[in-house]
Short mmCIF file of C-alpha atoms in Angstrom, two decimals:
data_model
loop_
_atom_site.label_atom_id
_atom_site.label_comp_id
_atom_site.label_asym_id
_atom_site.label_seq_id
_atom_site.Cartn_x
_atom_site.Cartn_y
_atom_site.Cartn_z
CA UNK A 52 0.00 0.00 0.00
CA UNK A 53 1.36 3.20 -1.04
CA UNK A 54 2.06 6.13 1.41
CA UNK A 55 -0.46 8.52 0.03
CA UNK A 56 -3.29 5.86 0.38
CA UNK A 57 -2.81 4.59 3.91
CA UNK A 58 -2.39 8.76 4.62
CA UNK A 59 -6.05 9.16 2.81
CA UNK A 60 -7.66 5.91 4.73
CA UNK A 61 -6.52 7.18 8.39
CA UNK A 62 -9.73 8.29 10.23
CA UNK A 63 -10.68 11.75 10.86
CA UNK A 64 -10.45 11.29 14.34
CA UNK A 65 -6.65 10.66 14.79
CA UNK A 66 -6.80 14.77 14.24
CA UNK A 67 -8.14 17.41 16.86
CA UNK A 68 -10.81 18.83 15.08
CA UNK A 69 -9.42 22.22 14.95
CA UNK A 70 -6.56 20.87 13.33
CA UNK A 71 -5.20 20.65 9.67
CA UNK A 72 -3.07 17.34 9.37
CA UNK A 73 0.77 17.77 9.18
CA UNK A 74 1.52 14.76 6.33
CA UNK A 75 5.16 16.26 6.22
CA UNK A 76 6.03 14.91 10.10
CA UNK A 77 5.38 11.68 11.90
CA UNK A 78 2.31 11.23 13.62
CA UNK A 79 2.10 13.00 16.53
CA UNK A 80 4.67 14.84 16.00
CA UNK A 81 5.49 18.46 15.46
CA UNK A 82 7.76 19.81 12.46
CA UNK A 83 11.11 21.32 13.69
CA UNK A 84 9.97 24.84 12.75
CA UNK A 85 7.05 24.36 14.71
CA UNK A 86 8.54 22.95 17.71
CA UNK A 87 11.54 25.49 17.98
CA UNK A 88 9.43 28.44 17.73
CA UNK A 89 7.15 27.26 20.60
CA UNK A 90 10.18 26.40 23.08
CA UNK A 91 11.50 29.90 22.10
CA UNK A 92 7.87 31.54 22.67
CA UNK A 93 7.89 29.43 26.08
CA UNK A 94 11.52 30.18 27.35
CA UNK A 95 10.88 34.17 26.55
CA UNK A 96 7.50 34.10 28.30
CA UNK A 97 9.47 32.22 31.35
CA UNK A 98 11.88 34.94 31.66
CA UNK A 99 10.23 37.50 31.13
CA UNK A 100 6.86 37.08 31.82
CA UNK A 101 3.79 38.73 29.68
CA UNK A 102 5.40 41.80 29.51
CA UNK A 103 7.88 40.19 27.25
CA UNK A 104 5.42 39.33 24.75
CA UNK A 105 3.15 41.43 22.41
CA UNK A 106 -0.90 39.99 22.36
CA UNK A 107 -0.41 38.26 19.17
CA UNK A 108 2.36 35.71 21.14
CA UNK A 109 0.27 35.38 24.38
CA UNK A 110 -2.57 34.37 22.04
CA UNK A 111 -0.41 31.92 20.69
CA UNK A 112 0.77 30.31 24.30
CA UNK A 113 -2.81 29.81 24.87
CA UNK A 114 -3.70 28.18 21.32
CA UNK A 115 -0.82 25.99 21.59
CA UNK A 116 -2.57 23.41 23.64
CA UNK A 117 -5.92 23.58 21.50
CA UNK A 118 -3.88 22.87 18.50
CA UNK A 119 -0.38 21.44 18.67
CA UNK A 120 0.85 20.30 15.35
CA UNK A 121 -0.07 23.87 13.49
CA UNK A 122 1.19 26.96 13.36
CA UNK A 123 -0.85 28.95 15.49
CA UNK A 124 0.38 32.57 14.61
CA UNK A 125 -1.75 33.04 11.48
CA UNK A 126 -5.09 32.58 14.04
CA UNK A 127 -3.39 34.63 16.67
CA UNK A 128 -3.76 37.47 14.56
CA UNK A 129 -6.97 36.78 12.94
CA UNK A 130 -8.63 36.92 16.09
CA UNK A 131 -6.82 40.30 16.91
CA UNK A 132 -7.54 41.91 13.84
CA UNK A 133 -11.51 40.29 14.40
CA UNK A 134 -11.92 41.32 18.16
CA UNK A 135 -8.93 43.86 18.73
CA UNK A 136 -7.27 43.04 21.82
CA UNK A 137 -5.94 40.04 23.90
CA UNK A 138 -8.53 40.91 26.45
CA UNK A 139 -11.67 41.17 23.88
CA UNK A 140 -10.54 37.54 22.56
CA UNK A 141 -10.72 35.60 25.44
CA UNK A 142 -13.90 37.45 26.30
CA UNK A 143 -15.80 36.87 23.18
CA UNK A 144 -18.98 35.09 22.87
CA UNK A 145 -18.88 32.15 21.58
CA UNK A 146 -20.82 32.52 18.23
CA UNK A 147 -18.55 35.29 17.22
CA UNK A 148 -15.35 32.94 17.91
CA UNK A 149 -16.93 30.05 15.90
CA UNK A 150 -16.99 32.74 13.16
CA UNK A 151 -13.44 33.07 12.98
CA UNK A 152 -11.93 30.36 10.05
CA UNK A 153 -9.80 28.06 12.00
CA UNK A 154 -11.67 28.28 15.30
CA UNK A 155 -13.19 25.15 16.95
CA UNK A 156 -14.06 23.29 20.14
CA UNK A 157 -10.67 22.65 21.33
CA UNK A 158 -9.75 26.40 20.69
CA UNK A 159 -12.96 28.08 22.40
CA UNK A 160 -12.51 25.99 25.42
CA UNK A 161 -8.53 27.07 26.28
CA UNK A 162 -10.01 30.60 25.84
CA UNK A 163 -12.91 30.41 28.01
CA UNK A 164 -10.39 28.77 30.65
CA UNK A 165 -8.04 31.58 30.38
CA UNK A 166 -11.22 33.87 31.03
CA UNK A 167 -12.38 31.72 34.24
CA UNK A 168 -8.97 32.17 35.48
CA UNK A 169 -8.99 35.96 35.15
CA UNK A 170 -12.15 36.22 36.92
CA UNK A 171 -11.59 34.00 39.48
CA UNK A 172 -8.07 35.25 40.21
CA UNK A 173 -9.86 38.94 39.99
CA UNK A 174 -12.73 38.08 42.21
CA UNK A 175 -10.61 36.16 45.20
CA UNK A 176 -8.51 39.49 45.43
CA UNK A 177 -11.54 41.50 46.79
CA UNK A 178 -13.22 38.16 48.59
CA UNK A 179 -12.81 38.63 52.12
CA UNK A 180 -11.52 41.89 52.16
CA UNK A 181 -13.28 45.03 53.23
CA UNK A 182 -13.90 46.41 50.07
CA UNK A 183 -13.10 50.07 50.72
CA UNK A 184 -9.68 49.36 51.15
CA UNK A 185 -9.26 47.45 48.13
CA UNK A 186 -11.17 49.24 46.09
CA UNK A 187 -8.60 49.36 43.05
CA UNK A 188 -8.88 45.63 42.87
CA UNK A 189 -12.48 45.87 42.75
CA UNK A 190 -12.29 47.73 39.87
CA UNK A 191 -10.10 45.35 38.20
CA UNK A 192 -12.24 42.56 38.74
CA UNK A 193 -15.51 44.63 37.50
CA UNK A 194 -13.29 45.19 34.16
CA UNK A 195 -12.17 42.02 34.29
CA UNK A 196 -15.36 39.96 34.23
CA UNK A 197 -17.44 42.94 32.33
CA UNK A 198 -15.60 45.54 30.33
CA UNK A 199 -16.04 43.40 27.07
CA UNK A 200 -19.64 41.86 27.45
CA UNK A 201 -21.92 42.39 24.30
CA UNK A 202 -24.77 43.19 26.19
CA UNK A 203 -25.40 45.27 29.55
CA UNK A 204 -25.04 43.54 32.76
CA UNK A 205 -26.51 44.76 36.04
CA UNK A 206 -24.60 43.24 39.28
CA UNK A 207 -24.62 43.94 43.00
CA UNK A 208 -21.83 43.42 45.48
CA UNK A 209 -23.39 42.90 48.96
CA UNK A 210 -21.60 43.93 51.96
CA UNK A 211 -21.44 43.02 55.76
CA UNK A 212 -21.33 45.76 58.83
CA UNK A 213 -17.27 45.54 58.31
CA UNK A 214 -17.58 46.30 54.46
CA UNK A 215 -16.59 42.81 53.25
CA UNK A 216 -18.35 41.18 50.55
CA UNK A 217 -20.84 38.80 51.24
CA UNK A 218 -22.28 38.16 47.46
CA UNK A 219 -21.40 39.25 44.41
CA UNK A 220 -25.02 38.51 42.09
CA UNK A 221 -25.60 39.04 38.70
CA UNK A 222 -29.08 40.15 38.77
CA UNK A 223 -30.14 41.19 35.17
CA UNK A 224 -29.12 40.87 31.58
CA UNK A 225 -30.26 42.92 28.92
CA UNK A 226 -29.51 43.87 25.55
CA UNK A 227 -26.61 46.68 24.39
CA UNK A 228 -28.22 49.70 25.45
CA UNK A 229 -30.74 48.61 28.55
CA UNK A 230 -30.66 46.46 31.38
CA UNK A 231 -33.81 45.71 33.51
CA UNK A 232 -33.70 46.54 37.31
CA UNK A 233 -35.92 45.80 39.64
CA UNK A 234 -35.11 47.85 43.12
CA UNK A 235 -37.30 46.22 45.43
CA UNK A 236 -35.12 42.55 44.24
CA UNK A 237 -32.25 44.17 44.88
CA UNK A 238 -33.36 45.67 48.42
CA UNK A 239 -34.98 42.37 49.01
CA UNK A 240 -31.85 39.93 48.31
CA UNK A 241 -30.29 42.22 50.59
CA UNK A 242 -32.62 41.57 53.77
CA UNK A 243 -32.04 37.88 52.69
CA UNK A 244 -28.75 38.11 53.20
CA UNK A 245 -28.40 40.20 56.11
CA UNK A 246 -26.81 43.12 54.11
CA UNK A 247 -25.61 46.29 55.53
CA UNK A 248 -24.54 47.97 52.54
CA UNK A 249 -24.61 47.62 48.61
CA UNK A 250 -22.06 48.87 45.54
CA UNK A 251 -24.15 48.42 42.04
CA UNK A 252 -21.98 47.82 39.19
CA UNK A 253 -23.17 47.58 35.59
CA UNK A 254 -21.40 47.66 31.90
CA UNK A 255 -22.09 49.78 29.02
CA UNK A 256 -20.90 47.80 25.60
CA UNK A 257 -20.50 50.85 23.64
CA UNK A 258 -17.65 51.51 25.72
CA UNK A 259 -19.11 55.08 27.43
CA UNK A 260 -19.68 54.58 30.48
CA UNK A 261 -21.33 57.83 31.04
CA UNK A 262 -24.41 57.54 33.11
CA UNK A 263 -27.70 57.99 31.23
CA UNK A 264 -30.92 59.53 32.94
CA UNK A 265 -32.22 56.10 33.68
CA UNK A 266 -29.57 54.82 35.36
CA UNK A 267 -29.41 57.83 37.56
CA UNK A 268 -33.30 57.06 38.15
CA UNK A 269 -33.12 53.74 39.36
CA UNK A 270 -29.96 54.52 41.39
CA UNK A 271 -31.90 56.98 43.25
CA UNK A 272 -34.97 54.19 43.64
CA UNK A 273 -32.40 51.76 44.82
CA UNK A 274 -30.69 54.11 47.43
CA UNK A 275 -34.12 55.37 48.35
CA UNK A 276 -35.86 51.66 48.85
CA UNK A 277 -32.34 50.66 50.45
CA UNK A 278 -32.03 53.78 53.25
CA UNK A 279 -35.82 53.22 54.34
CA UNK A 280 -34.25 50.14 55.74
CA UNK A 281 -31.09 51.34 57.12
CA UNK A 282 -28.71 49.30 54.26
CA UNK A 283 -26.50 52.08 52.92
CA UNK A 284 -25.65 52.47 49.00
CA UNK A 285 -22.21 52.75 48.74
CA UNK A 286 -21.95 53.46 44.81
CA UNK A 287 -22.92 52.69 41.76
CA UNK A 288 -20.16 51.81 38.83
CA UNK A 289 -20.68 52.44 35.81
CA UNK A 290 -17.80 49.98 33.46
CA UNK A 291 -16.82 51.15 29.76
CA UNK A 292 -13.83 49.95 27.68
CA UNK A 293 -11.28 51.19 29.72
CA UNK A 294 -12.46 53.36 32.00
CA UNK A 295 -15.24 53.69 34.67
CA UNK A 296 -17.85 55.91 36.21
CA UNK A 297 -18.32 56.24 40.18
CA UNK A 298 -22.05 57.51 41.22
CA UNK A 299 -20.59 59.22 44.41
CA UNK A 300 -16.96 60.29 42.86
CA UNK A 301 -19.49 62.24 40.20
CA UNK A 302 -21.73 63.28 43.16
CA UNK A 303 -25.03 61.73 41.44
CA UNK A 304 -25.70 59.79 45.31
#
């Protein structure tokens, strides 16, 4: 049996699905090329951490494990020049990532656990801590988890009598430009949980995050509902791109 045939009668399967075979190497294993350019990627991001490397080369760590006999640079920066930053890849939904050519399962999933981590890492560095004094990081993790959503978002960080968060809830989703809110939920999750104080954060996807009258409205509703009870409104946060609004820095509450 010639080469070429047994190469055209090996199942699909033998190949990650986001994966182009490599006839030119044996199986399972990686061209020289390939291979040297990944330990070099690997050694330089080991040294010198991410601020060694431009987007395009962390991309390419992460897709490394989705897809390891391929050169992964030619995706690295279709999905910059699609979504624009390392940040807005990993935090893309998932039917605009299928979009991209060359994009699959395996791919999606190492993003989406690079995006967990973020979050997770973001979120335990304001967990247990009174959140005034680590406010900075609560910004970061409200960017983090938010800045790049398609649609608006509408959570509330409940605090204890020391200021330390006891909940962080996602309470609505809405569409780009509106978000429903309900104050008496949000005042009633509170009671629930024996809240003495809230912060209100929520996203705009156009990247402004100026406040519009009807978020200063239902601010006021919520602080309103909230003081009849004695639970204090600390702020309300307004995320954009890559900046942020404060309610009280702005003098709105």
């Amino acid at each position: 049996m010639s080469d070429s045939r047994a190469f055209k009668e090996m199942p699909l399967s033998l190949f990650d699905s986001d994966e182009v075979p490599v006839a030119a190497c044996a199986p399972g294993r990686q061209p020289s090329y390939i291979r040297d350019h990944r330990k070099r990627l690997r050694d330089r991001f080991m040294s010198g951490g991410a601020a060694a490397l431009p987007d395009y080369e962390m991309l390419e760590l992460v897709l490394f494990r989705a897809i390891p006999r391929r050169d992964v640079k030619p995706l690295a920066h279709a999905l910059l020049d699609r979504f624009g930053s390392f940040n807005a890849v990993i935090s893309a939904p998932f039917d605009q990532l299928c979009a991209v050519a060359g994009v699959g399962e395996a791919v999606i999933c190492e993003l989406k656990i690079v995006e967990a981590a973020a979050h997770r890492l973001a979120r335990s560095r304001v967990a247990q801590r009174p959140i005034v004094s680590s406010w900075d990081a609560l910004l970061d993790y409200c960017h983090t988890a938010m800045a790049h959503r398609d649609v608006e978002q509408f959570r509330v960080f409940y605090l204890d009598r020391r200021n330390t968060l006891i909940a962080d809830e996602e309470q609505a989703r809405g569409t780009v430009d509106h978000v429903p809110v309900y104050p008496r939920e949000v005042v009633k999750r509170a009671l629930h949980l024996n809240a003495s104080a809230l912060i209100l954060v929520h996203n705009h996807p156009s990247g402004d995050p100026t406040p519009s009258q009807a978020d200063i409205d239902m601010t006021i509703q919520v602080e309103t509902a909230a003081g009849a009870l004695g639970i204090t409104l600390h702020d309300h946060i307004i995320i954009g791109k890559s900046c942020e609004t404060s309610f009280r820095a702005q003098g709105l509450i």
